[in-house]
mmCIF file of C-alpha atoms in Angstrom:
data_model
loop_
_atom_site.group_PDB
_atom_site.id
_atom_site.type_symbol
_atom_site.label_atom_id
_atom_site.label_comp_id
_atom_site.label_asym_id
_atom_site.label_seq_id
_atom_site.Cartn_x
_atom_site.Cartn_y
_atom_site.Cartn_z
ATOM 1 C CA UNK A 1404 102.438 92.403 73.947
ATOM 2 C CA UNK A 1405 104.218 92.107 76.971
ATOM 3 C CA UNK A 1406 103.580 94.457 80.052
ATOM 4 C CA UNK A 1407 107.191 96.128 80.698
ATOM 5 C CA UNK A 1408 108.536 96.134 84.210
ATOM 6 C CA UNK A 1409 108.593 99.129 86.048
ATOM 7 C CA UNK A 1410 111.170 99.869 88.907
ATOM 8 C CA UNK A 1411 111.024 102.444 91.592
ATOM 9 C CA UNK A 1412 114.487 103.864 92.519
ATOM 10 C CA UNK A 1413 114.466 105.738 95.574
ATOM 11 C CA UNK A 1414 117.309 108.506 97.445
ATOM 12 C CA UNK A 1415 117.449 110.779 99.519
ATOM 13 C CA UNK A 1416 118.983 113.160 96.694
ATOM 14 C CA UNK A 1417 120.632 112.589 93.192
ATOM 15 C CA UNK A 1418 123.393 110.051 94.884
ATOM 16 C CA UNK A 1419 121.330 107.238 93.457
ATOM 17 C CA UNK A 1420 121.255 108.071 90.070
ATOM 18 C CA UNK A 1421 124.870 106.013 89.854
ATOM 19 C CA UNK A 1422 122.830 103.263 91.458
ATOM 20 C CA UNK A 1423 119.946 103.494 88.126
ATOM 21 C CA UNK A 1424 122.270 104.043 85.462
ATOM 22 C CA UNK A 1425 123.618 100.634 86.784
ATOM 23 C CA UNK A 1426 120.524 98.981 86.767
ATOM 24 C CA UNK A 1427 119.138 100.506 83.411
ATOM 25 C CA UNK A 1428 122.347 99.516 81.582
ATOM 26 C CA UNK A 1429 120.913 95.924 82.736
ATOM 27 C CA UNK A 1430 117.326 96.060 82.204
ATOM 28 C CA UNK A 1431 117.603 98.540 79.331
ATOM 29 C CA UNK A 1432 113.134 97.333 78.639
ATOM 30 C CA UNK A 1433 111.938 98.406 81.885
ATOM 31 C CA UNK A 1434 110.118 101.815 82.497
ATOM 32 C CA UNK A 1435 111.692 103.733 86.121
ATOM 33 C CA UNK A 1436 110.881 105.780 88.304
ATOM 34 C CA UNK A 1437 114.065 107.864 90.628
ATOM 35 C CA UNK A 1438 112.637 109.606 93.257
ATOM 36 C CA UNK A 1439 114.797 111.788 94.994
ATOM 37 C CA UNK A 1440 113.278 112.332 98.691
ATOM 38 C CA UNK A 1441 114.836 116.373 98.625
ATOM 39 C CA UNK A 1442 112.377 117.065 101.435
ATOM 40 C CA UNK A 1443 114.213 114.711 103.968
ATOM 41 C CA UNK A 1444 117.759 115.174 102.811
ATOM 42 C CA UNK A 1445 120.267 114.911 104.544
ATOM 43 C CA UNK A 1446 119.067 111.138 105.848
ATOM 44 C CA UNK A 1447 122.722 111.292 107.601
ATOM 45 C CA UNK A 1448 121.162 114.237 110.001
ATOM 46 C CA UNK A 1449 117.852 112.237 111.171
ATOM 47 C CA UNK A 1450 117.212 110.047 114.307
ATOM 48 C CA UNK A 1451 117.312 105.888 112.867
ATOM 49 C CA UNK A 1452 113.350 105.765 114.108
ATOM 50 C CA UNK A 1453 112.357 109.374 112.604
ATOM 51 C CA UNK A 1454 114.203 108.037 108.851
ATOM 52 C CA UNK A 1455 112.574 104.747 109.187
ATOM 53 C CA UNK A 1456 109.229 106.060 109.668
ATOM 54 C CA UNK A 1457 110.259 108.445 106.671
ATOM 55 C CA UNK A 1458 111.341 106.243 104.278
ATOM 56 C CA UNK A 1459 108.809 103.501 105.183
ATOM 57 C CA UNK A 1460 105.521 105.945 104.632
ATOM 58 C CA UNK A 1461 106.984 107.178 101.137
ATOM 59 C CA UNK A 1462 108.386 103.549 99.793
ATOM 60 C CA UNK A 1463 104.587 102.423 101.155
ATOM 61 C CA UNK A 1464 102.692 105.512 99.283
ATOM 62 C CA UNK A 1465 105.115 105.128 95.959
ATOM 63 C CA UNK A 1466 104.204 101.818 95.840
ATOM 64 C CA UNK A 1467 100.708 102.512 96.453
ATOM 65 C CA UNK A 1468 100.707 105.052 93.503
ATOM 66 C CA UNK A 1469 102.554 103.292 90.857
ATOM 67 C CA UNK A 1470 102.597 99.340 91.546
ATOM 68 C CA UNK A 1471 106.454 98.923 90.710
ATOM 69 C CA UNK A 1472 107.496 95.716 89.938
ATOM 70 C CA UNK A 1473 110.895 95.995 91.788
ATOM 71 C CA UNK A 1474 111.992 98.958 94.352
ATOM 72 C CA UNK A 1475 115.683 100.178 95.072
ATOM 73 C CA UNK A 1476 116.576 102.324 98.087
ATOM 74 C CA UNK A 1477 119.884 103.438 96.151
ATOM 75 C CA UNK A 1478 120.504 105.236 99.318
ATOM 76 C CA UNK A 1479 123.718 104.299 101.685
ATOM 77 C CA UNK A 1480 122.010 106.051 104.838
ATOM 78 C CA UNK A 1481 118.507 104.599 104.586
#
């Protein structure tokens, strides 16, 4: 049997979700994952070096914890 891809699809809120319903509709087989970074949001009201740090540090520790095959950053601002 063959291992399913998995795909990290990452926000800064639920903006993204257009983003994976695009993406499942294409790879209707593959198992995802949407985070939705609620914690930073609004990206729009961070410094570019304080949201780069951000999202770097949790793409790097999502990717860490689930080994995606494929990551999004459905996210305009980041």
């Amino acid at each position: 049997m063959d291992k399913r891809e998995t795909i990290l699809v990452c926000d800064s809120g639920l903006g993204g979700l257009t983003v994976y319903r695009e993406i499942a509709a294409t790879r209707p087989n593959a198992d995802f994952i949407y985070v939705a970074d609620d914690a930073g949001f609004p990206y729009g009201a961070m410094a570019e070096p304080a949201l780069v740090t951000r999202v770097v540090g949790l793409i790097g520790e999502l990717i860490a914890a689930h080994r995606p095959d494929l990551v999004v950053i459905a996210c305009n601002t980041a």
